[in-house]
PDB file of C-alpha atoms and ligand atoms in Angstrom:
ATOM      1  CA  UNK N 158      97.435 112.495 103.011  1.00 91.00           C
ATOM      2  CA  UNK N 159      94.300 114.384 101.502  1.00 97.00           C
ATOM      3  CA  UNK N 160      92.331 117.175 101.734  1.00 98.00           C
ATOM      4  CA  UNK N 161      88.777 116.135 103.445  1.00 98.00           C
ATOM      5  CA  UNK N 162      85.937 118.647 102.897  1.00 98.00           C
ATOM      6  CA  UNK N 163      82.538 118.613 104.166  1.00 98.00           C
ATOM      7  CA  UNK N 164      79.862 120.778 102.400  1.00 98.00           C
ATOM      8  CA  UNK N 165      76.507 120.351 104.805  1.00 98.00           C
ATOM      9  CA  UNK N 166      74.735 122.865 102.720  1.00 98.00           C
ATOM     10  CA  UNK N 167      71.303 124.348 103.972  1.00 98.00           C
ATOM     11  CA  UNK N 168      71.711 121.521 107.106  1.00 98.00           C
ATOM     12  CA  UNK N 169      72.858 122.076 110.871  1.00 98.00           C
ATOM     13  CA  UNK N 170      72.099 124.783 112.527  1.00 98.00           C
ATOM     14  CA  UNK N 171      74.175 125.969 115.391  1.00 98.00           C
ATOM     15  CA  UNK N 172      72.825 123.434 117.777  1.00 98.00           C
ATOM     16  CA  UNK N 173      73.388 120.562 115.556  1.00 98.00           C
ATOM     17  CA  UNK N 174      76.605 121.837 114.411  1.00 98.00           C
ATOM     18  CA  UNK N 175      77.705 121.800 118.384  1.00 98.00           C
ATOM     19  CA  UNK N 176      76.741 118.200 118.177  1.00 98.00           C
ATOM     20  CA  UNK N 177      78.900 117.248 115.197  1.00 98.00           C
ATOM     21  CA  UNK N 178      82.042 118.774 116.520  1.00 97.00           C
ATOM     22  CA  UNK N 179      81.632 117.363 120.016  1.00 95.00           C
ATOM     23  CA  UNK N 180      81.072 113.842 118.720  1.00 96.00           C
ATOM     24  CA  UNK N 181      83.467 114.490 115.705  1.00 96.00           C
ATOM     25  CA  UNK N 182      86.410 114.996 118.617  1.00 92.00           C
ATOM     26  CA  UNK N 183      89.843 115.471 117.356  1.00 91.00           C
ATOM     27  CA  UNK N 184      90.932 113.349 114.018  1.00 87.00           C
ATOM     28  CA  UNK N 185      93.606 111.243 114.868  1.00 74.00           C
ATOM     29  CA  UNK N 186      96.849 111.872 113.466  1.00 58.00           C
ATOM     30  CA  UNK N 187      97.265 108.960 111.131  1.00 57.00           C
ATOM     31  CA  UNK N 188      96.648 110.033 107.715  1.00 64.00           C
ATOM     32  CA  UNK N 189      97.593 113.565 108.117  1.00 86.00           C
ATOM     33  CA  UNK N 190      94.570 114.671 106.054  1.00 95.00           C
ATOM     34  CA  UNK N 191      94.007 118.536 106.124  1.00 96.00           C
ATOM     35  CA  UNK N 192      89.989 118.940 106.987  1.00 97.00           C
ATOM     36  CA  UNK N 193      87.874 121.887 106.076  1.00 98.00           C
ATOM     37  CA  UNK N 194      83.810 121.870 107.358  1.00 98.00           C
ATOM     38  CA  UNK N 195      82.338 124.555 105.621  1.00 98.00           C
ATOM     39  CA  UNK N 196      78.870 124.879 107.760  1.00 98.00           C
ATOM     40  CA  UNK N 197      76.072 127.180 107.007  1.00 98.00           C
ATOM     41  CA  UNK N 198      77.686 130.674 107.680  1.00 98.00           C
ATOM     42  CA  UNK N 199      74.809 131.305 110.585  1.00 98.00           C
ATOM     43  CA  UNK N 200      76.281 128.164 111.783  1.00 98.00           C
ATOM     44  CA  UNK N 201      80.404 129.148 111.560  1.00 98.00           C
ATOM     45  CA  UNK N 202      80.487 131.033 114.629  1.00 97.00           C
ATOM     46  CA  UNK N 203      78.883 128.236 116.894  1.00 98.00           C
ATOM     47  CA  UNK N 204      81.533 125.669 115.044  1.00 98.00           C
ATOM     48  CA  UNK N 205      84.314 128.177 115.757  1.00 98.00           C
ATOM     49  CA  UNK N 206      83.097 127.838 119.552  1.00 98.00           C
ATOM     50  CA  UNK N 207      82.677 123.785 119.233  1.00 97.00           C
ATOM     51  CA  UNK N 208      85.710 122.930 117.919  1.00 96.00           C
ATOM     52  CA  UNK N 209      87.792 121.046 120.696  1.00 94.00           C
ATOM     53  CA  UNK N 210      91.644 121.879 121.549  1.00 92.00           C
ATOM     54  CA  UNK N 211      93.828 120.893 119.191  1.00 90.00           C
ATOM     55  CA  UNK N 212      91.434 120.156 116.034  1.00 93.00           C
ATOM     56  CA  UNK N 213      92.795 120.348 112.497  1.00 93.00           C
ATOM     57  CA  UNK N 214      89.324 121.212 110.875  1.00 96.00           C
ATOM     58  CA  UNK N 215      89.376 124.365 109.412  1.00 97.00           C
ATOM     59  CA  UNK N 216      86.184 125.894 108.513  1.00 98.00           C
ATOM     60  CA  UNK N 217      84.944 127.790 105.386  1.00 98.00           C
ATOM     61  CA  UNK N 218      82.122 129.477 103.898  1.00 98.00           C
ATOM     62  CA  UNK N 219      79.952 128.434 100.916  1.00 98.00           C
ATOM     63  CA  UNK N 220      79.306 131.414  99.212  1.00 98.00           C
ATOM     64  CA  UNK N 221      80.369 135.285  99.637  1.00 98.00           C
ATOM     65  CA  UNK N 222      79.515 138.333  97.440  1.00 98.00           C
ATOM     66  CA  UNK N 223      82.466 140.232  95.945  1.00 98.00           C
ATOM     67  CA  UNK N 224      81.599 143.468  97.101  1.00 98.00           C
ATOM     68  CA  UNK N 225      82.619 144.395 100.467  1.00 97.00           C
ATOM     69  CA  UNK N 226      79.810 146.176 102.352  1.00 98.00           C
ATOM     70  CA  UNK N 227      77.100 147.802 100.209  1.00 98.00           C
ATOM     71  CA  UNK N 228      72.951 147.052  99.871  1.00 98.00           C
ATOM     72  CA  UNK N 229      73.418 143.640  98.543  1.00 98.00           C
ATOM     73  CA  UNK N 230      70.509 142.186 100.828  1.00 98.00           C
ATOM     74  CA  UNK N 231      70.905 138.465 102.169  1.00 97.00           C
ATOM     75  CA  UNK N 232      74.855 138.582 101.070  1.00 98.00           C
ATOM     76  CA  UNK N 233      77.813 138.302 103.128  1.00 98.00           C
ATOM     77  CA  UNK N 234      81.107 139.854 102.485  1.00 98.00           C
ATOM     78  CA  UNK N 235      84.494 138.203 102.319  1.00 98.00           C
ATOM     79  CA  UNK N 236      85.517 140.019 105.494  1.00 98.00           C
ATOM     80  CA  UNK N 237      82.655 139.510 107.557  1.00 98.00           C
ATOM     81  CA  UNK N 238      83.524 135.325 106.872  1.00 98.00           C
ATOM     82  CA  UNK N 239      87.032 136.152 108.011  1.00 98.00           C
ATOM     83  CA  UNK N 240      86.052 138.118 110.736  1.00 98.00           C
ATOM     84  CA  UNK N 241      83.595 134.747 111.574  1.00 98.00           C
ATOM     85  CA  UNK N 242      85.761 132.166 111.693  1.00 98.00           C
ATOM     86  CA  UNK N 243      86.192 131.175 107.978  1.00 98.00           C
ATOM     87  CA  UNK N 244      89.426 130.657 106.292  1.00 98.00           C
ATOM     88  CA  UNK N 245      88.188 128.532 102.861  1.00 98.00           C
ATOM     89  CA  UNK N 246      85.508 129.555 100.954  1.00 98.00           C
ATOM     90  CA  UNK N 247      83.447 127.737  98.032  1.00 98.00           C
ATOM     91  CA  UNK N 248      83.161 129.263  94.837  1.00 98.00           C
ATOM     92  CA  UNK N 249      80.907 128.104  91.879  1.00 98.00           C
ATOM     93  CA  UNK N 250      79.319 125.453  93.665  1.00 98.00           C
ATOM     94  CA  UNK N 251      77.266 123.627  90.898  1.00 97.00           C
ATOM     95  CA  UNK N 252      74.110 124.091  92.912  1.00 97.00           C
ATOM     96  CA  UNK N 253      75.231 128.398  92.909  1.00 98.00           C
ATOM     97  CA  UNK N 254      75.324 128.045  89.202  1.00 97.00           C
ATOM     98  CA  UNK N 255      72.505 125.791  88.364  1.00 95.00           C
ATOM     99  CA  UNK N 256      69.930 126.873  91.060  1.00 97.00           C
ATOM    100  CA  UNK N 257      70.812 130.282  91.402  1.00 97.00           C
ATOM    101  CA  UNK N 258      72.299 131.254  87.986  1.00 97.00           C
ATOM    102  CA  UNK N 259      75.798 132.132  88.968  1.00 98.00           C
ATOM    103  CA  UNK N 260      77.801 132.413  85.650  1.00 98.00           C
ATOM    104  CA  UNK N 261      81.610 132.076  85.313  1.00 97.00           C
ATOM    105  CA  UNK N 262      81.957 136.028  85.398  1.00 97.00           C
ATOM    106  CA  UNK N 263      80.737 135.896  88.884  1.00 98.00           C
ATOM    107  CA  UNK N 264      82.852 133.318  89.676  1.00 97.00           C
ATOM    108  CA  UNK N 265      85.721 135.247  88.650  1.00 97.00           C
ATOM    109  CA  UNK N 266      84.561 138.228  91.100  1.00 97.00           C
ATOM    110  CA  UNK N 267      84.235 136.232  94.317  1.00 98.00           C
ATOM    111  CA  UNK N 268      87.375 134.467  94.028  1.00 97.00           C
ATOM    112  CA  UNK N 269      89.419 137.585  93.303  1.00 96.00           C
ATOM    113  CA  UNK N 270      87.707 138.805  95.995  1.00 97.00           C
ATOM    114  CA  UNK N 271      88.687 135.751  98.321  1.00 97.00           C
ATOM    115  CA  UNK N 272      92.272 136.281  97.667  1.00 95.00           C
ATOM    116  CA  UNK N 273      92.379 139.644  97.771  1.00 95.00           C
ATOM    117  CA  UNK N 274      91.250 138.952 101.150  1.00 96.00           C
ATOM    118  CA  UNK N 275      93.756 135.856 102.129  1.00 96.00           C
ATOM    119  CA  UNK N 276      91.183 132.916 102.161  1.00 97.00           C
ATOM    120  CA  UNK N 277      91.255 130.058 100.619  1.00 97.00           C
ATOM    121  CA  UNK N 278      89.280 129.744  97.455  1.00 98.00           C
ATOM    122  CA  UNK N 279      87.662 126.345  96.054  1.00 98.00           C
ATOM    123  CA  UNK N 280      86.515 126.742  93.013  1.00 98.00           C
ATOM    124  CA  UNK N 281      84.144 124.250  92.170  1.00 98.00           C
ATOM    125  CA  UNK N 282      83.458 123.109  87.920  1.00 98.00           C
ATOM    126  CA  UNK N 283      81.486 120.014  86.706  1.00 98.00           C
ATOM    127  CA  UNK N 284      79.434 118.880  84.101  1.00 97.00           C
ATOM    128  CA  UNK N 285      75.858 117.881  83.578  1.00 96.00           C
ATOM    129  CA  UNK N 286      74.355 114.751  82.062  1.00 94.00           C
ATOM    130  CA  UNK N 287      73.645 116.310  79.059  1.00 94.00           C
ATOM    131  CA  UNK N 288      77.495 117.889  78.645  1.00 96.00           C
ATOM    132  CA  UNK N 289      78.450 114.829  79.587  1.00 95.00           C
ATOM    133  CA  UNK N 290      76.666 112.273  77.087  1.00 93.00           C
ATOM    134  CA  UNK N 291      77.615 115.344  74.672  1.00 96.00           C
ATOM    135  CA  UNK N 292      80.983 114.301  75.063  1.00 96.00           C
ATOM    136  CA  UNK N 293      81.632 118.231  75.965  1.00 97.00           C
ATOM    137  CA  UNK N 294      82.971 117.430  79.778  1.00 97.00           C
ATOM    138  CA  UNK N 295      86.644 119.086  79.232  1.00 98.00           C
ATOM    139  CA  UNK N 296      85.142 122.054  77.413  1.00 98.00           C
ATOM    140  CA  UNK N 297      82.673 122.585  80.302  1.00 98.00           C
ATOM    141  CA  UNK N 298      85.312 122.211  83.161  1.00 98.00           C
ATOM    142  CA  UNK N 299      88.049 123.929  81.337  1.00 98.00           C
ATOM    143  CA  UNK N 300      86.226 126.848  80.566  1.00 98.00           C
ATOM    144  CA  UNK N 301      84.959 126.981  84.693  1.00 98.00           C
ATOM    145  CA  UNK N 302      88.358 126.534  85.333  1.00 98.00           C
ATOM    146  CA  UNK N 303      89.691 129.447  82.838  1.00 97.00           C
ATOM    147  CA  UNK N 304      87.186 132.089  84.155  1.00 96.00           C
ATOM    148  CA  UNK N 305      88.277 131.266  87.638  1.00 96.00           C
ATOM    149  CA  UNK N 306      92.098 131.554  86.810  1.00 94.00           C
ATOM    150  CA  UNK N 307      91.487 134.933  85.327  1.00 92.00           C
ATOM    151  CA  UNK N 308      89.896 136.143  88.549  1.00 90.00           C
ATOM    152  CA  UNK N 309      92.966 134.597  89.947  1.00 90.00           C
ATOM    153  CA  UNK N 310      95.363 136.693  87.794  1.00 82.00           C
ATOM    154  CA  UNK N 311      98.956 136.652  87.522  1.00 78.00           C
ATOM    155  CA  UNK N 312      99.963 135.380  90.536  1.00 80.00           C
ATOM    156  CA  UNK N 313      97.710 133.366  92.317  1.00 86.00           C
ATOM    157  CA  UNK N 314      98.139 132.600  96.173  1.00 90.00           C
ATOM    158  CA  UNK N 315      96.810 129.262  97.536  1.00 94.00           C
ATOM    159  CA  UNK N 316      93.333 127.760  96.097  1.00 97.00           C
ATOM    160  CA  UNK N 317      91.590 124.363  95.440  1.00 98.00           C
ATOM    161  CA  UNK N 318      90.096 123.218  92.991  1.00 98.00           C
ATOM    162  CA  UNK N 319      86.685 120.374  93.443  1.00 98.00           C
ATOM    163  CA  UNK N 320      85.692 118.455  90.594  1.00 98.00           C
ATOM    164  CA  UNK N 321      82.176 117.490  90.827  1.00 97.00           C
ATOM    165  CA  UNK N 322      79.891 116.170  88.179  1.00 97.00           C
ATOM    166  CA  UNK N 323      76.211 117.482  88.537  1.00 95.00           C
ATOM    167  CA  UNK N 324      74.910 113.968  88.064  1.00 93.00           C
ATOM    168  CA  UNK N 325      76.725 112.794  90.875  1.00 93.00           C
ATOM    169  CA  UNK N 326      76.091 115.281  93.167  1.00 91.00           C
ATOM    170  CA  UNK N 327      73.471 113.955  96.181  1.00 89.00           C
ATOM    171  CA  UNK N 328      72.210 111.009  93.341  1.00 89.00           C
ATOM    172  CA  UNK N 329      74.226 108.026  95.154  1.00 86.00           C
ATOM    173  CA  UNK N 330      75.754 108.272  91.640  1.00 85.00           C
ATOM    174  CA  UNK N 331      80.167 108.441  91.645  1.00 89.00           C
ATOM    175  CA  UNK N 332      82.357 108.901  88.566  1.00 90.00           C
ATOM    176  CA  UNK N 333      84.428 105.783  88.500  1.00 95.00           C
ATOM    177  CA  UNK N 334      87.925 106.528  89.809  1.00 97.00           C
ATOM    178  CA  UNK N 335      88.959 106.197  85.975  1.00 97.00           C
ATOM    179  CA  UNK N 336      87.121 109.056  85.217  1.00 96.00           C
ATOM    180  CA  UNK N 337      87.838 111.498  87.680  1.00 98.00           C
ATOM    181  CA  UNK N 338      91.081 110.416  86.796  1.00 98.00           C
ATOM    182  CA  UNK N 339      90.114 111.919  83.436  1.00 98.00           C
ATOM    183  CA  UNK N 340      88.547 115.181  84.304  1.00 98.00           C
ATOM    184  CA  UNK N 341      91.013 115.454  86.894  1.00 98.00           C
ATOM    185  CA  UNK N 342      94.090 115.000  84.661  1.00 98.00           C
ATOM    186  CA  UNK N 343      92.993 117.475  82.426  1.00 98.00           C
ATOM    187  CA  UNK N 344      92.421 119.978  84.723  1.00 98.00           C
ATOM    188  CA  UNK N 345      96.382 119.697  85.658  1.00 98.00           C
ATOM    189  CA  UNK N 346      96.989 119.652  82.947  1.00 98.00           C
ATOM    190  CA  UNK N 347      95.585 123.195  82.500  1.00 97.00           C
ATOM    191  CA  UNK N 348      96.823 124.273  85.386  1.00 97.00           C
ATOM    192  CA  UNK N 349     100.464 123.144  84.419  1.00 97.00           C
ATOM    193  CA  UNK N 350     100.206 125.047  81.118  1.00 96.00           C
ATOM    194  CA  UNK N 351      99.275 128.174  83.381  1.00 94.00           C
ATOM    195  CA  UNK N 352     100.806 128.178  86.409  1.00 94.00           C
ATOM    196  CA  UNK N 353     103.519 126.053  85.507  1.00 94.00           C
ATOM    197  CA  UNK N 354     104.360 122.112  85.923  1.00 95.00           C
ATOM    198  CA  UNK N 355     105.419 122.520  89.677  1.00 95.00           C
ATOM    199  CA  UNK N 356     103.126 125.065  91.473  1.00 95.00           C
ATOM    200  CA  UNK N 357      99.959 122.452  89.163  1.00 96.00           C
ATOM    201  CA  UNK N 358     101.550 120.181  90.722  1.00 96.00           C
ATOM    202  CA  UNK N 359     100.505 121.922  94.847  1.00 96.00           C
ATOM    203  CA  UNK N 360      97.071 122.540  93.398  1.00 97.00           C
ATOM    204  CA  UNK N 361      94.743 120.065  95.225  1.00 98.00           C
ATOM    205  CA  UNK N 362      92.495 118.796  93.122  1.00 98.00           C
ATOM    206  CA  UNK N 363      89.328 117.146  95.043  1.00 98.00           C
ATOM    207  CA  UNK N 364      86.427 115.200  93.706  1.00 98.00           C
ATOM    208  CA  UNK N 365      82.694 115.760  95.317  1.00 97.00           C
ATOM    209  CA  UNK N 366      79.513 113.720  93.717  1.00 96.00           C
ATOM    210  CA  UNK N 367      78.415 110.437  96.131  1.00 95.00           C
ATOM    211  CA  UNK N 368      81.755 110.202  98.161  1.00 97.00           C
ATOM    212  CA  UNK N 369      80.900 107.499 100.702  1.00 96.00           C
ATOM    213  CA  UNK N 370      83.230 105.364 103.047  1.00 97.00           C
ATOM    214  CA  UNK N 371      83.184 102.729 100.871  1.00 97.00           C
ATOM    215  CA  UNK N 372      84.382 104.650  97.450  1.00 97.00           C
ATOM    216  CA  UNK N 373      86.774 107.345  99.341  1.00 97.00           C
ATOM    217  CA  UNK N 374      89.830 105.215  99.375  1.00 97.00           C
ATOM    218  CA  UNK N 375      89.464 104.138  94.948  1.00 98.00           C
ATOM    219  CA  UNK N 376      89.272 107.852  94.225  1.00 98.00           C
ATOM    220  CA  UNK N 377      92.024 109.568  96.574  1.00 98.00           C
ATOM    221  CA  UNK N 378      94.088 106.878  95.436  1.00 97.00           C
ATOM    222  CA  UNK N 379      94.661 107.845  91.852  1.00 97.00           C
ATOM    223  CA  UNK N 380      97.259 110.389  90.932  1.00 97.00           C
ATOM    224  CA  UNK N 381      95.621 113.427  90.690  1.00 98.00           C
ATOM    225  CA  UNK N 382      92.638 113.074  93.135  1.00 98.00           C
ATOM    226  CA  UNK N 383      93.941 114.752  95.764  1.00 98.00           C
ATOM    227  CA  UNK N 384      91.113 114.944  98.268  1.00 98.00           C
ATOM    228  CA  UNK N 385      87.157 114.969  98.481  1.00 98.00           C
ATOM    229  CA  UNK N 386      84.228 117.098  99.096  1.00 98.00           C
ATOM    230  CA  UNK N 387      81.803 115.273 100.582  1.00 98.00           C
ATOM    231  CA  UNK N 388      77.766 116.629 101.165  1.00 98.00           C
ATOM    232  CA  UNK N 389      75.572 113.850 102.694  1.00 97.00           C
ATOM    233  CA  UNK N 390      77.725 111.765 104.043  1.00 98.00           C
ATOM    234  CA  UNK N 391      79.756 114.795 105.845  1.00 98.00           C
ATOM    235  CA  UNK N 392      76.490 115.698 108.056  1.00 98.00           C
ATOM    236  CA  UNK N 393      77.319 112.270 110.033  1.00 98.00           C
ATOM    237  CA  UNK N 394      80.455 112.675 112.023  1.00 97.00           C
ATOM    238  CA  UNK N 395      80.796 108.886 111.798  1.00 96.00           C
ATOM    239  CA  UNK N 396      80.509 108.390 108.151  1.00 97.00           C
ATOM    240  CA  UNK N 397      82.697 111.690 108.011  1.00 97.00           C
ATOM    241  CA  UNK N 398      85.100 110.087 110.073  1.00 96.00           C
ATOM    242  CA  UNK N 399      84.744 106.835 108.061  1.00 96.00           C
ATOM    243  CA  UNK N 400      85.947 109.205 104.630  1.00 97.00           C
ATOM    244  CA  UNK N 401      88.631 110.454 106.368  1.00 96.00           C
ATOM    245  CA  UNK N 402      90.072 106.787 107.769  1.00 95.00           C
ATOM    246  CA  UNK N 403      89.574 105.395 103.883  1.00 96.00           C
ATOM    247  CA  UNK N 404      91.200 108.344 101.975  1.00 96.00           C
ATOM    248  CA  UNK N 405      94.813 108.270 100.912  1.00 93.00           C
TER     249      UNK N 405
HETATM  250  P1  13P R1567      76.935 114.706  97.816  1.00 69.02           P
HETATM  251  O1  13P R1567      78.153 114.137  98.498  1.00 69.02           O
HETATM  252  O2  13P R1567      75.743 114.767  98.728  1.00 69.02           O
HETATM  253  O3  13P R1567      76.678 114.071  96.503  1.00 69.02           O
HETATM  254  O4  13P R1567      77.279 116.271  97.511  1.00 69.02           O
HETATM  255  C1  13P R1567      78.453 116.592  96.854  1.00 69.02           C
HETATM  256  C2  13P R1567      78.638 118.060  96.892  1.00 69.02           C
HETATM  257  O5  13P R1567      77.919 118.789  96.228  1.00 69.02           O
HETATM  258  C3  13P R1567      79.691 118.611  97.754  1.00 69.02           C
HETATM  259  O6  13P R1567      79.900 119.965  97.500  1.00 69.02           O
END
């Protein structure tokens, strides 16, 4: 059983979001995977409308502001997601804080701000080539990880946590399963020294960058990869469904 998320970005409309759902049907039950779509949000209402009878997916949102109503032009708030449709949202996507300049304070902000409000936050940390060959991943993805527990606070409800590595991410590129084992591990480990060894332990983890059919199954099957978060190949329902069937 894993967690299967599908980031489509700035792709689908409504009408082609009708089209996923309709073809995407209703997961069978084997696996038991818990799914999350998170669509554009003009798209969310349209999916909320598409999804058949009985469907598992749950839907989400890939960015919110922190505010709640106010002259933020081209931002939606937490509540106006809800209201939509949207029970997960994405925070920190690499492409928010590398395209768009989102810093780790900000971070902090929306997901208090998703809690506060009873979603599901995913925070999202990674590292770039450069950090990488630096040898600096576990200070980068620790210190994403830090400013989104403190936005968290004390007592955190339910949230997610995506590993995804910038040079991964839409390059056909995938972190072995060894290391996302790695990053993954110590990211637990983080989360054991905070929230202690058992509630770490209900923290799913998931790894985006490149997941395919064909490398879903190596990665969900080590310890701590708990589930993916797929981009390309979650805008085809059949390579979508494909993830799903190879995840463990
Ligand atoms: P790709 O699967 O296209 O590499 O995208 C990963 C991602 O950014 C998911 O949030």
């Amino acid at each position: 059983m894993a967690v299967v998320a599908g980031n489509w970005k700035m792709h689908m409309g409504p009408a082609e979001t009708e089209a996923f759902f309709r073809e995407f049907g209703v997961p069978g039950a084997g696996g038991g995977h818990e799914y999350v779509v998170f669509p554009p949000a003009l798209s969310l209402a349209r999916a909320v409308a598409s999804l058949p009878a009985g469907s598992p997916v749950r839907l989400g949102v890939q960015n919110v502001h922190w505010e709640e109503s106010g002259a933020f032009t081209g931002e939606i708030s937490v509540s106006m997601a809800r209201e939509a449709g949207a029970t997960f949202v994405l925070v920190g996507h690499s492409e928010r804080r590398h395209v768009f300049g989102e810093t780790d304070d900000e971070v902090a902000r929306k997901v208090r701000a998703v809690q506060d409000h009873g979603l599901t936050p995913v925070v999202c940390v990674g590292e770039t080539l450069d950090e990488r060959r630096a040898g600096r991943v576990d200070e980068v993805i620790l210190r994403q990880l830090d400013a989104a527990l403190a936005g968290l606070g004390d007592d955190p409800g339910r949230f997610m946590v995506a590993y995804e590595p910038v040079w991964a991410i839409g390059t056909g590129e995938t972190a072995t399963p060894d290391d996302a084992q790695a990053a993954h591990g110590t990211l637990r480990e983080r989360l054991a020294a905070q929230l202690g060894p058992e509630r770490a332990r209900g923290v799913p983890i998931l790894y985006g960058g490149s997941v395919k059919p064909s490398n879903a199954g190596e990665l969900t099957a080590r310890d701590d990869v708990d589930g993916v978060l797929v981009g390309g190949a979650s805008l085809d329902p059949v390579s979508f469904a494909a993830i799903a069937a190879a995840c463990r």
